[in-house]
PDB file of C-alpha atoms in Angstrom:
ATOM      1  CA  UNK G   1     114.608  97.434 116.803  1.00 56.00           C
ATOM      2  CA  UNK G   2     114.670 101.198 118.690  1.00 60.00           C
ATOM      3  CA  UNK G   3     118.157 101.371 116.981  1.00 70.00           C
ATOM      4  CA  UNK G   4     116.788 100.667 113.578  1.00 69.00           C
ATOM      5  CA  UNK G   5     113.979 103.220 114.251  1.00 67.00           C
ATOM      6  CA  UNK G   6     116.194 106.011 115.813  1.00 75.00           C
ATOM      7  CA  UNK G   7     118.667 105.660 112.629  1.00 81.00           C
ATOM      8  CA  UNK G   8     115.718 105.764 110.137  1.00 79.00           C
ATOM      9  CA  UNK G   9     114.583 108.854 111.530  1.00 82.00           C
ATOM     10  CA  UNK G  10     118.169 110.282 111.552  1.00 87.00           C
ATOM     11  CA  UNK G  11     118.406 109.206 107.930  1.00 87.00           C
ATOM     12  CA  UNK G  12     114.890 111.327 107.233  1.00 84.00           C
ATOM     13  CA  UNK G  13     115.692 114.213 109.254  1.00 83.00           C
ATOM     14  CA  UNK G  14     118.967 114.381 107.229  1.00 85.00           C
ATOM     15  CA  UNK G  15     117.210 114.244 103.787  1.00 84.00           C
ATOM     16  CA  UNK G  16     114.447 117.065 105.170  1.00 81.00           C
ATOM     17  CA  UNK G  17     117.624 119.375 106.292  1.00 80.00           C
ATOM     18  CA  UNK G  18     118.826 118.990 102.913  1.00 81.00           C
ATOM     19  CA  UNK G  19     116.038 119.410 100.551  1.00 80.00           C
ATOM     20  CA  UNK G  20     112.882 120.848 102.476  1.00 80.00           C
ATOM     21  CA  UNK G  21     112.297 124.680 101.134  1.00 79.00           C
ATOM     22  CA  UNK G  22     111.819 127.343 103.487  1.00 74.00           C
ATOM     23  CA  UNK G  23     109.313 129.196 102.510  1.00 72.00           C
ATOM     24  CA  UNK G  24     107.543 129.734  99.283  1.00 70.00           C
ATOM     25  CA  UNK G  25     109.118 132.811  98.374  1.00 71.00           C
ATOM     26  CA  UNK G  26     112.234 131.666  99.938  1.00 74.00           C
ATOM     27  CA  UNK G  27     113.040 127.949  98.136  1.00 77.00           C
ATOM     28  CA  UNK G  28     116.798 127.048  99.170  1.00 78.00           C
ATOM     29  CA  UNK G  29     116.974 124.990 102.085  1.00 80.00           C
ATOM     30  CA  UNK G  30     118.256 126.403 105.424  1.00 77.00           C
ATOM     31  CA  UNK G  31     121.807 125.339 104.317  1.00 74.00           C
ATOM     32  CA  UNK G  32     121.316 127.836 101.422  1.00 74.00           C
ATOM     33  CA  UNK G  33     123.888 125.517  99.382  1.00 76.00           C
ATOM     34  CA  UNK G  34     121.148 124.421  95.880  1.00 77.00           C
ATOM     35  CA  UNK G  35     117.439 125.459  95.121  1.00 79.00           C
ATOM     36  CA  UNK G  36     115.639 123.037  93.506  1.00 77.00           C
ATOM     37  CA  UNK G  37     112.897 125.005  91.931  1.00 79.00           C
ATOM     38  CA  UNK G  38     113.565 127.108  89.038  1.00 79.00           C
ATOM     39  CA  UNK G  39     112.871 131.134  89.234  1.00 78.00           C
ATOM     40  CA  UNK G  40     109.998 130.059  87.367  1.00 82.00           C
ATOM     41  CA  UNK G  41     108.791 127.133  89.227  1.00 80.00           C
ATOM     42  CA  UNK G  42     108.750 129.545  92.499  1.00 78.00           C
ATOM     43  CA  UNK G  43     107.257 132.375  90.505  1.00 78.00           C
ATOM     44  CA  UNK G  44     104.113 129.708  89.837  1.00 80.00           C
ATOM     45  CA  UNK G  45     104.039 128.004  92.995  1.00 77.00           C
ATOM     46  CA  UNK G  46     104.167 131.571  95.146  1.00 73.00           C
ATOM     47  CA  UNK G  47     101.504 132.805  92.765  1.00 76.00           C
ATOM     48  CA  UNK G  48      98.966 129.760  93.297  1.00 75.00           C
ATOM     49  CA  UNK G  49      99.968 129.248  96.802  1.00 70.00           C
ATOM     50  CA  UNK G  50      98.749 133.578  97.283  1.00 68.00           C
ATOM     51  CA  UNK G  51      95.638 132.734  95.328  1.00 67.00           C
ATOM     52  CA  UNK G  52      94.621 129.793  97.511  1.00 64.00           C
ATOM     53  CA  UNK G  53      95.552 131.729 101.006  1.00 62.00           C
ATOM     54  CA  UNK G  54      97.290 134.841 101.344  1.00 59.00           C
ATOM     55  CA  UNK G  55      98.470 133.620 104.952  1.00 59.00           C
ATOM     56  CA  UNK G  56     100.252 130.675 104.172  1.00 59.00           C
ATOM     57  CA  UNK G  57     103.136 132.787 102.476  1.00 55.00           C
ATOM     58  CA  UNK G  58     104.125 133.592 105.728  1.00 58.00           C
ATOM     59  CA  UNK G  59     107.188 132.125 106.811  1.00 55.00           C
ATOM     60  CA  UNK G  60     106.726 132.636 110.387  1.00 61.00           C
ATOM     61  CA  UNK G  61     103.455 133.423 112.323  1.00 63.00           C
ATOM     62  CA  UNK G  62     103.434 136.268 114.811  1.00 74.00           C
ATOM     63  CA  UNK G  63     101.877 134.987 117.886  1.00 78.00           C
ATOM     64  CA  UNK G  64      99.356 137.468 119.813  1.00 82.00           C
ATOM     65  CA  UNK G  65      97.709 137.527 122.907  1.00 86.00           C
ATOM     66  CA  UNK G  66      94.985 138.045 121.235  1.00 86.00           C
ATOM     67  CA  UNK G  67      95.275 135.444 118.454  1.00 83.00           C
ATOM     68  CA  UNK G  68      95.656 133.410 120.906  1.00 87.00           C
ATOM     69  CA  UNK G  69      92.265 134.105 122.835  1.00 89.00           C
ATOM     70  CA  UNK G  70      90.658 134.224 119.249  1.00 88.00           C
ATOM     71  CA  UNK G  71      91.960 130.382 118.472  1.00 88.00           C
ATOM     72  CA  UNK G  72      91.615 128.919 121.961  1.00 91.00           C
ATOM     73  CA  UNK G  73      87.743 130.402 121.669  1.00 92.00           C
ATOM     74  CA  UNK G  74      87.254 129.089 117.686  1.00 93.00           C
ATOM     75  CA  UNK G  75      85.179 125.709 118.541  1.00 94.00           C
ATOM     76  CA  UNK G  76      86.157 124.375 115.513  1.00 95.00           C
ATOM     77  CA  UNK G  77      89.958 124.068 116.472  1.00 95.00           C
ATOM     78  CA  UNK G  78      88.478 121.822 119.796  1.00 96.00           C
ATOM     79  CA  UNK G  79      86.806 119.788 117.519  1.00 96.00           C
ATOM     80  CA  UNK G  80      89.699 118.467 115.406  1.00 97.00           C
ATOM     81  CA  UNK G  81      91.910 117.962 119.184  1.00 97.00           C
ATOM     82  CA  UNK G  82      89.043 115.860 120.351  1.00 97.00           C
ATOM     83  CA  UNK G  83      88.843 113.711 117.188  1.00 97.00           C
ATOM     84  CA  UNK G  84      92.933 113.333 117.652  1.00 96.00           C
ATOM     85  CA  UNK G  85      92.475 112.676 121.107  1.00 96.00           C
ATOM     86  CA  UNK G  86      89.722 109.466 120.260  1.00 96.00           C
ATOM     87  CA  UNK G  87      91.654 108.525 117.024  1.00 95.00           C
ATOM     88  CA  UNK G  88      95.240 108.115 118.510  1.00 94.00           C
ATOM     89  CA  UNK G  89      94.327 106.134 121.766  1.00 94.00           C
ATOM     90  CA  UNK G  90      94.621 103.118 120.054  1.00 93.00           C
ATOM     91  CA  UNK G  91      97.545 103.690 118.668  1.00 91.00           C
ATOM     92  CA  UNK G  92      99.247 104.314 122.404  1.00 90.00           C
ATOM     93  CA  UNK G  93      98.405 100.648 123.227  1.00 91.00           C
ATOM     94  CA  UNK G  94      99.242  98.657 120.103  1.00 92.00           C
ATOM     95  CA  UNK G  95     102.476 100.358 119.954  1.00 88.00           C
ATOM     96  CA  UNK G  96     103.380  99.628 123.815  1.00 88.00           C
ATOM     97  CA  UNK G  97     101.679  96.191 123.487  1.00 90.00           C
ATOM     98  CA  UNK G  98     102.108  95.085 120.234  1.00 91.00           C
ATOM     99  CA  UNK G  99     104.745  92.475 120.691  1.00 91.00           C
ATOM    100  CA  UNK G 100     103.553  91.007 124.278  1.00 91.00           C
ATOM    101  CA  UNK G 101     100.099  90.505 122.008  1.00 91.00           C
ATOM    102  CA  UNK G 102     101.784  88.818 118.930  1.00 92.00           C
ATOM    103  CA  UNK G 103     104.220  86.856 121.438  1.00 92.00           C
ATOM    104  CA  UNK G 104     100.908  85.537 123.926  1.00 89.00           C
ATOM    105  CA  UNK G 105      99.792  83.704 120.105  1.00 89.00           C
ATOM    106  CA  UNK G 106     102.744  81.487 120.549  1.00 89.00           C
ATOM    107  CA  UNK G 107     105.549  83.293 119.126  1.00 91.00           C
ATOM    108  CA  UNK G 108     108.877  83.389 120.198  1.00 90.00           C
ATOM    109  CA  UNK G 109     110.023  87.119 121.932  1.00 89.00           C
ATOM    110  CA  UNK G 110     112.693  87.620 118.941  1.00 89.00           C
ATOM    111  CA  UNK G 111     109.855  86.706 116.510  1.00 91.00           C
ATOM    112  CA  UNK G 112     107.370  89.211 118.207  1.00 91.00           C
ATOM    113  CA  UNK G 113     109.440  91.886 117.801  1.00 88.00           C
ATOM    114  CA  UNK G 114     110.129  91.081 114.431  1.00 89.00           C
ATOM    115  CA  UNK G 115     106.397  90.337 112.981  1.00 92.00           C
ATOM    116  CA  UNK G 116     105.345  93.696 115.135  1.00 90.00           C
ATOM    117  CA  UNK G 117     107.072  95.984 112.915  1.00 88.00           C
ATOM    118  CA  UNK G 118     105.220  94.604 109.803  1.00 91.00           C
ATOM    119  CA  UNK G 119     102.470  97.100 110.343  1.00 91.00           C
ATOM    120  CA  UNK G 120     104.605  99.962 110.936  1.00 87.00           C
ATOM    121  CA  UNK G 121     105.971  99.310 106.715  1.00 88.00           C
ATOM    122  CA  UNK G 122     102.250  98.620 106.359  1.00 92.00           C
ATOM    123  CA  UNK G 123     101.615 102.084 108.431  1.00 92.00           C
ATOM    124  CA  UNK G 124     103.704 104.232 105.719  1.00 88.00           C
ATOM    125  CA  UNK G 125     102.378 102.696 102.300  1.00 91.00           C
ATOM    126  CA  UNK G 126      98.532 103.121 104.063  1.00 94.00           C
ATOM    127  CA  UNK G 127      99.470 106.581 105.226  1.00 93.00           C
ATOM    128  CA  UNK G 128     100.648 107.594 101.659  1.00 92.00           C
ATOM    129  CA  UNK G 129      97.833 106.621  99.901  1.00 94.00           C
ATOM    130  CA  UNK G 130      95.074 107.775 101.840  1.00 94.00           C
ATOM    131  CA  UNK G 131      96.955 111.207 101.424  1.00 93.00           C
ATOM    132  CA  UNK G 132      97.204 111.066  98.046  1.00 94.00           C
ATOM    133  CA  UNK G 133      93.370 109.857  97.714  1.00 95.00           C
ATOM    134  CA  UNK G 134      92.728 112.659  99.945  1.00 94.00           C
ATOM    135  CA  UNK G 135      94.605 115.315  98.178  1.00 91.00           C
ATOM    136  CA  UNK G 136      93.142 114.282  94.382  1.00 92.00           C
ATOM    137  CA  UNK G 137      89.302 114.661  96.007  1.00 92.00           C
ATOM    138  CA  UNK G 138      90.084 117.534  98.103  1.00 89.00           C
ATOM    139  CA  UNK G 139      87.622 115.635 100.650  1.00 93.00           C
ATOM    140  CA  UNK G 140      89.277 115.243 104.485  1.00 94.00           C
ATOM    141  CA  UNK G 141      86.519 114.072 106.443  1.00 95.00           C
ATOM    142  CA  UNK G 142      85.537 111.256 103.834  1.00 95.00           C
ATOM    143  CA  UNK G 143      89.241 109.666 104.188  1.00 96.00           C
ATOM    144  CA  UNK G 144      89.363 109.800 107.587  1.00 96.00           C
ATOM    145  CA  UNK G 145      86.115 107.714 108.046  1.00 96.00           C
ATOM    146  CA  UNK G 146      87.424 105.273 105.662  1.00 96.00           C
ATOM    147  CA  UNK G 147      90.439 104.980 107.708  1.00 95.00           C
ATOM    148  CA  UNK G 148      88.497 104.707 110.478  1.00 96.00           C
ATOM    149  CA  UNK G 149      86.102 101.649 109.087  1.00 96.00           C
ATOM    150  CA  UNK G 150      89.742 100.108 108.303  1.00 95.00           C
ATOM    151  CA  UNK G 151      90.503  99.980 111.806  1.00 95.00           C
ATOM    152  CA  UNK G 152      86.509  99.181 113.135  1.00 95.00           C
ATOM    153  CA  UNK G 153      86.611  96.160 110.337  1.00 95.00           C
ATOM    154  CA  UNK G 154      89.451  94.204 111.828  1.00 94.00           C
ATOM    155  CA  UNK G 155      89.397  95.511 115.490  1.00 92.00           C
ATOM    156  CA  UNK G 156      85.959  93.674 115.618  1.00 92.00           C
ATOM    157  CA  UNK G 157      87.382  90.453 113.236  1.00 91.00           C
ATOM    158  CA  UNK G 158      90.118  90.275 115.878  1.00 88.00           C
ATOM    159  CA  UNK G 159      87.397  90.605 118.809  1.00 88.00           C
ATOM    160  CA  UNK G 160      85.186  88.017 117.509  1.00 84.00           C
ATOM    161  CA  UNK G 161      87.520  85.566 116.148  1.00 80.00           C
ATOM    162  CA  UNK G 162      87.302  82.475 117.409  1.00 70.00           C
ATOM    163  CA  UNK G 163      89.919  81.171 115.202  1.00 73.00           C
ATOM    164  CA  UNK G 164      92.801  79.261 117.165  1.00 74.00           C
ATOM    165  CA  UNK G 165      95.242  79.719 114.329  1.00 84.00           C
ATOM    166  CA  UNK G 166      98.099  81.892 115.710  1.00 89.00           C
ATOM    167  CA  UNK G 167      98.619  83.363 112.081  1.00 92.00           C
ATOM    168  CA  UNK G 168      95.462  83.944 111.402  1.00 91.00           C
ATOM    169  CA  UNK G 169      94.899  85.940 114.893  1.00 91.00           C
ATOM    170  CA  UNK G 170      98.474  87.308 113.836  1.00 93.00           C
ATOM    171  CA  UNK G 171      97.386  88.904 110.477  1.00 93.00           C
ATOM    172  CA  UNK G 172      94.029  90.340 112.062  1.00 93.00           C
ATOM    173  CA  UNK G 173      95.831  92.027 114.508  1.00 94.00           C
ATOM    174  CA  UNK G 174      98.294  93.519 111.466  1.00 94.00           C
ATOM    175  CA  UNK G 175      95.707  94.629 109.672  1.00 94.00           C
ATOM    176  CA  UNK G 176      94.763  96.537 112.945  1.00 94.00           C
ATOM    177  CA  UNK G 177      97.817  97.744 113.499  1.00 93.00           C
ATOM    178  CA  UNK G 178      98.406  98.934 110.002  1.00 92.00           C
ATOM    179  CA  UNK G 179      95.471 101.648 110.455  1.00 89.00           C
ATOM    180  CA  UNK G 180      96.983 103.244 113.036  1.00 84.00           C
ATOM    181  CA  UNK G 181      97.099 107.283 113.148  1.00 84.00           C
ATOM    182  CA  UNK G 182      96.311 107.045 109.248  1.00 91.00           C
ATOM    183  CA  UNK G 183      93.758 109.957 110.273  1.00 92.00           C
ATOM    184  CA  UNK G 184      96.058 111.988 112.322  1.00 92.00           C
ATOM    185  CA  UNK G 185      97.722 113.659 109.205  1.00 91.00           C
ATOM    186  CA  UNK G 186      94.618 114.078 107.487  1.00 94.00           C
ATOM    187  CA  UNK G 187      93.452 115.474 110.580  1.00 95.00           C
ATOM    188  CA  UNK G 188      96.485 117.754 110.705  1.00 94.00           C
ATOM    189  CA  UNK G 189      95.983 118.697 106.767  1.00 93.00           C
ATOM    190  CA  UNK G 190      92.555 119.509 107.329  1.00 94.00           C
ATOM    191  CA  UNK G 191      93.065 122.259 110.166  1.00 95.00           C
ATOM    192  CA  UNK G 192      95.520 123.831 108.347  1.00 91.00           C
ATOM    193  CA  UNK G 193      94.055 123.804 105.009  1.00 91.00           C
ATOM    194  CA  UNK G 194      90.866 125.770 106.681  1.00 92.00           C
ATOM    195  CA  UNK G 195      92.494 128.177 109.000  1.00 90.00           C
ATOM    196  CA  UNK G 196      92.318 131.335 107.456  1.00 83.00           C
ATOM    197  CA  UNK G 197      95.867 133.132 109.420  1.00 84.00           C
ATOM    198  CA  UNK G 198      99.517 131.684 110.237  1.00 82.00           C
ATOM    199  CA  UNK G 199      98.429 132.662 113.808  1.00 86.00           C
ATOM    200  CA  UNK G 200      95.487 130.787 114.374  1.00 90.00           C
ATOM    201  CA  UNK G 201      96.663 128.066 112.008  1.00 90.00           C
ATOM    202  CA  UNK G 202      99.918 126.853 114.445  1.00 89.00           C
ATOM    203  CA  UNK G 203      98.118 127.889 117.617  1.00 92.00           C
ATOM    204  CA  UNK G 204      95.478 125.131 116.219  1.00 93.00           C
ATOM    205  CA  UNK G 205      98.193 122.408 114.906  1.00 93.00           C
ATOM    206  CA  UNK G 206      99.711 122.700 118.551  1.00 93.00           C
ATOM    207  CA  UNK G 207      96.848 121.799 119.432  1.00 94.00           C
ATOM    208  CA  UNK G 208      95.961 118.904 117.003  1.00 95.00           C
ATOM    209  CA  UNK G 209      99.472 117.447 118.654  1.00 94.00           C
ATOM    210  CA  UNK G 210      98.350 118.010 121.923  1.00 95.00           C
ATOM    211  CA  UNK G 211      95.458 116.015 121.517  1.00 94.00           C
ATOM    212  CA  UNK G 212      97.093 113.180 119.657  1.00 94.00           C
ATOM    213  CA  UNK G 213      99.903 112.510 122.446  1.00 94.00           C
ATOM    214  CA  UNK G 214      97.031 113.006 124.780  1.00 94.00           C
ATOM    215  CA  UNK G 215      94.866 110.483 123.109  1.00 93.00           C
ATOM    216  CA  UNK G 216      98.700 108.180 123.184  1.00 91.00           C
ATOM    217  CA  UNK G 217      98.916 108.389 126.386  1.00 92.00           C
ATOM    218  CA  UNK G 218      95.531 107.368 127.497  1.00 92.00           C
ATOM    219  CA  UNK G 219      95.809 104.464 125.045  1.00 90.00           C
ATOM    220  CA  UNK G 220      98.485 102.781 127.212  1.00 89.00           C
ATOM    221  CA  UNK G 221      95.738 101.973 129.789  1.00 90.00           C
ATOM    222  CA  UNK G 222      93.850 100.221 127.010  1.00 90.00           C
ATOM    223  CA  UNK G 223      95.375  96.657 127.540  1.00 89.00           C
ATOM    224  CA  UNK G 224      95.359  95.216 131.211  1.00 86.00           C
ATOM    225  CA  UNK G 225      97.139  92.100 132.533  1.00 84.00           C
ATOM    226  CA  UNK G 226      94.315  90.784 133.976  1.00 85.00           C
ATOM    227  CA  UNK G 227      92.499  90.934 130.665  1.00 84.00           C
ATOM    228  CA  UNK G 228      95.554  88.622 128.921  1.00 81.00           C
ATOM    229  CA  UNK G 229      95.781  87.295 126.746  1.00 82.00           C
ATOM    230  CA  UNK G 230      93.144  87.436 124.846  1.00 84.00           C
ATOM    231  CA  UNK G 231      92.670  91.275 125.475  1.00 87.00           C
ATOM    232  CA  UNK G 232      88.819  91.174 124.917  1.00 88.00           C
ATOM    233  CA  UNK G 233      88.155  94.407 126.578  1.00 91.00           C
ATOM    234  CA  UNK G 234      90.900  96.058 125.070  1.00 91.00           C
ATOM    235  CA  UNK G 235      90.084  95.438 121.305  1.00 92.00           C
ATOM    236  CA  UNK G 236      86.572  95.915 122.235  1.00 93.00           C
ATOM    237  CA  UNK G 237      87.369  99.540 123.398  1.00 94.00           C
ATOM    238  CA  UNK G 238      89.650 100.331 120.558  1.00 94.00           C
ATOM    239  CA  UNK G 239      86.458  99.082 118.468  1.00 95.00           C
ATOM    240  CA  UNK G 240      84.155 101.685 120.111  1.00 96.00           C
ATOM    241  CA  UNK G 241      86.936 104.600 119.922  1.00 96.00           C
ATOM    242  CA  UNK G 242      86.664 104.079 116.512  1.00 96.00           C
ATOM    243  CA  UNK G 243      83.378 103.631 116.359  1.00 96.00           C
ATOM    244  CA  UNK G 244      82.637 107.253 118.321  1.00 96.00           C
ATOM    245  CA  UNK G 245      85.591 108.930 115.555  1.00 97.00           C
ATOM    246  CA  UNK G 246      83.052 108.464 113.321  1.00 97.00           C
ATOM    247  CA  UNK G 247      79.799 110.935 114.563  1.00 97.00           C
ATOM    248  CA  UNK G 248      82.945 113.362 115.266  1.00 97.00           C
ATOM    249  CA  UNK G 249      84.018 113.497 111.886  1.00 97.00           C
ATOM    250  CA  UNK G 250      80.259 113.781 110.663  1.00 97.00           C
ATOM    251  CA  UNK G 251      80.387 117.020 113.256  1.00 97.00           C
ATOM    252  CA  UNK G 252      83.076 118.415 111.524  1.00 97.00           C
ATOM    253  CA  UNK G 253      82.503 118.167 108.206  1.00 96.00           C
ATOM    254  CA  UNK G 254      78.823 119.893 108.793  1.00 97.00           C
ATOM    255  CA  UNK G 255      80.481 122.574 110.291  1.00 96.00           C
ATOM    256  CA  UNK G 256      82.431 122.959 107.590  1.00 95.00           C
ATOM    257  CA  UNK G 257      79.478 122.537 105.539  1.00 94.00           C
ATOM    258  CA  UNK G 258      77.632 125.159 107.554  1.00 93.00           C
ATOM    259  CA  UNK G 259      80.072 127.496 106.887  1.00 92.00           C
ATOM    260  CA  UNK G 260      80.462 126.933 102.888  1.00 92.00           C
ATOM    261  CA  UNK G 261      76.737 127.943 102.678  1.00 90.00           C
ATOM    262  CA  UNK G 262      77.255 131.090 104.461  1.00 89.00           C
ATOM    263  CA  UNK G 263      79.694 131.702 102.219  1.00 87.00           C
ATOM    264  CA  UNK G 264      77.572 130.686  99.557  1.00 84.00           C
ATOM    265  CA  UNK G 265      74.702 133.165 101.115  1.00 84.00           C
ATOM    266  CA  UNK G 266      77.181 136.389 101.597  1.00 80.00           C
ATOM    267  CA  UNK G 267      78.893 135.844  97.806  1.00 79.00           C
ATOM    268  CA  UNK G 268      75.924 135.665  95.859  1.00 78.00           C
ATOM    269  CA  UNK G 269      74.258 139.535  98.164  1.00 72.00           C
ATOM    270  CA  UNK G 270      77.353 141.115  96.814  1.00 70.00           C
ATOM    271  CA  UNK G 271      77.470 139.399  93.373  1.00 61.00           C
ATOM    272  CA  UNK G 272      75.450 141.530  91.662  1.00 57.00           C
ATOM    273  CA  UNK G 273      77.544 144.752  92.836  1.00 57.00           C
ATOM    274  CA  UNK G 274      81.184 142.728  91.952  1.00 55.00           C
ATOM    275  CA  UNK G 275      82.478 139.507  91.244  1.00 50.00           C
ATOM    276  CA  UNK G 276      83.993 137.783  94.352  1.00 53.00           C
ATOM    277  CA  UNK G 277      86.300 134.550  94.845  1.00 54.00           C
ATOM    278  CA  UNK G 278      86.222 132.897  98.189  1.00 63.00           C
ATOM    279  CA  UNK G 279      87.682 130.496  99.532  1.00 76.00           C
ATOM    280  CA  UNK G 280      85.657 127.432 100.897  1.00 84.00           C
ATOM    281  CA  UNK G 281      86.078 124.812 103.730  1.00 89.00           C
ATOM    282  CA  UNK G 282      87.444 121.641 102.826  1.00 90.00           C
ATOM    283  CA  UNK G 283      85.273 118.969 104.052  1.00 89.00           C
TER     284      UNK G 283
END
């Protein structure tokens, strides 16, 4: 199974080398060898791309002391670490545990390993369409709660069963599995899409990842041997991690809210003297 894994992510990181632009003035891949956008096509894209955020033209971001103290001080950036941070702690002990779990129903240890990486396929057809639902409704927040109901619906079906059906228990704890991280790129998409500089924005990502192997490590302590097999307390704390994403999420998106009304507030004292288009915060 790790081989499988390790060559599929060879195989992507291959196809990324190849075809991945880099920049949007700059559209041939690092190899320089084919551009696959037209003079046209990067004329538009550049031009939308500058009308949406000037900063994200940028190829690289030039890191400051001071943009530094600026971001670690922005609250905001905190806020989307700690909701990593709670969000991917489940996902540090399903991955570790997964197959002990699906092989204490009664499955063989070949078996196991095979049924566990159902919900990783699961995992990627989730992921993409929560991202594309995301992207066509421009709303962040609203997506990630849903994914986070996904995971609260059959973390608690899986704590309360009291089916003795091994399959049953089995697809339960897929379903579970399947949710896992689906907010983390959302997460991700939403910090960057509301930093206003390159700076602050990978100074904030960098920390988005720090919080999300944070939360992956701490989610290894989730399952205990003494609470085998059933893992009560484990799913039960998974449960509530979910449970507290959600009053995070409602945090950020009022900040966000918060600041589209000042926006609001300052473009309509100065509307009268010139038009003005600003960009507002994604919620």
């Amino acid at each position: 199974m790790l081989l499988v894994e390790g060559a599929f992510t060879l195989v992507v990181f291959l196809i990324f080398f190849l075809l991945l632009p880099r920049s949007p003035a700059h559209t041939k891949p690092i190899h320089g060898r084919f551009d696959i956008f037209t003079d046209r096509q990067r004329e538009i894209m550049h031009g939308r791309i500058l009308l949406e955020d000037a900063s994200k033209t940028e190829a690289k971001a030039q890191v400051t002391f001071r943009g530094v103290f600026q971001a670690l001080t922005d609250y905001r950036l905190w806020l989307h670490l700690v909701l990593n941070l709670a969000a991917l702690a489940p996902k540090g002990g399903l991955q570790l545990y997964g197959p002990t779990i699906i092989r204490s129903l009664g499955f063989s240890k070949i078996h196991a390993n095979l049924l566990n990486s159902v919900s990783s396929f699961l995992v990627v057809f989730l992921s993409f369409a929560i991202a594309w639902a995301s992207d066509k409704t421009k709303q962040r927040g609203l997506w990630c709660m849903v994914a986070f109901l996904w995971s609260i619906t059959f973390g608690g079906a899986l704590f309360g069963s009291v089916s003795k059906g091994k399959w049953t228990k089995y697809s339960l704890f897929t379903m579970l599995s399947s949710g896992n991280a689906l907010s983390q790129g959302l997460n991700d998409a939403w910090l960057s899409i509301n930093v206003r500089s390159a700076e602050k924005r990978s100074i904030g990502l960098a920390l988005a990842v720090i919080g999300s192997n944070a939360g992956g490590l701490a989610g290894k302590q989730l399952f205990r041997e003494s609470d085998a097999p059933k893992y009560t307390r484990g799913f039960l704390a998974i449960v509530l991690l979910y449970v507290a994403c959600l009053p995070i999420t409602g945090v950020i998106m009022w900040v966000y809210g918060r600041q589209n009304k000042k926006l609001d507030r300052q473009q309509s004292e100065v509307a009268e003297e010139r038009p003005t288009s600003t960009q507002r915060y994604q919620l």
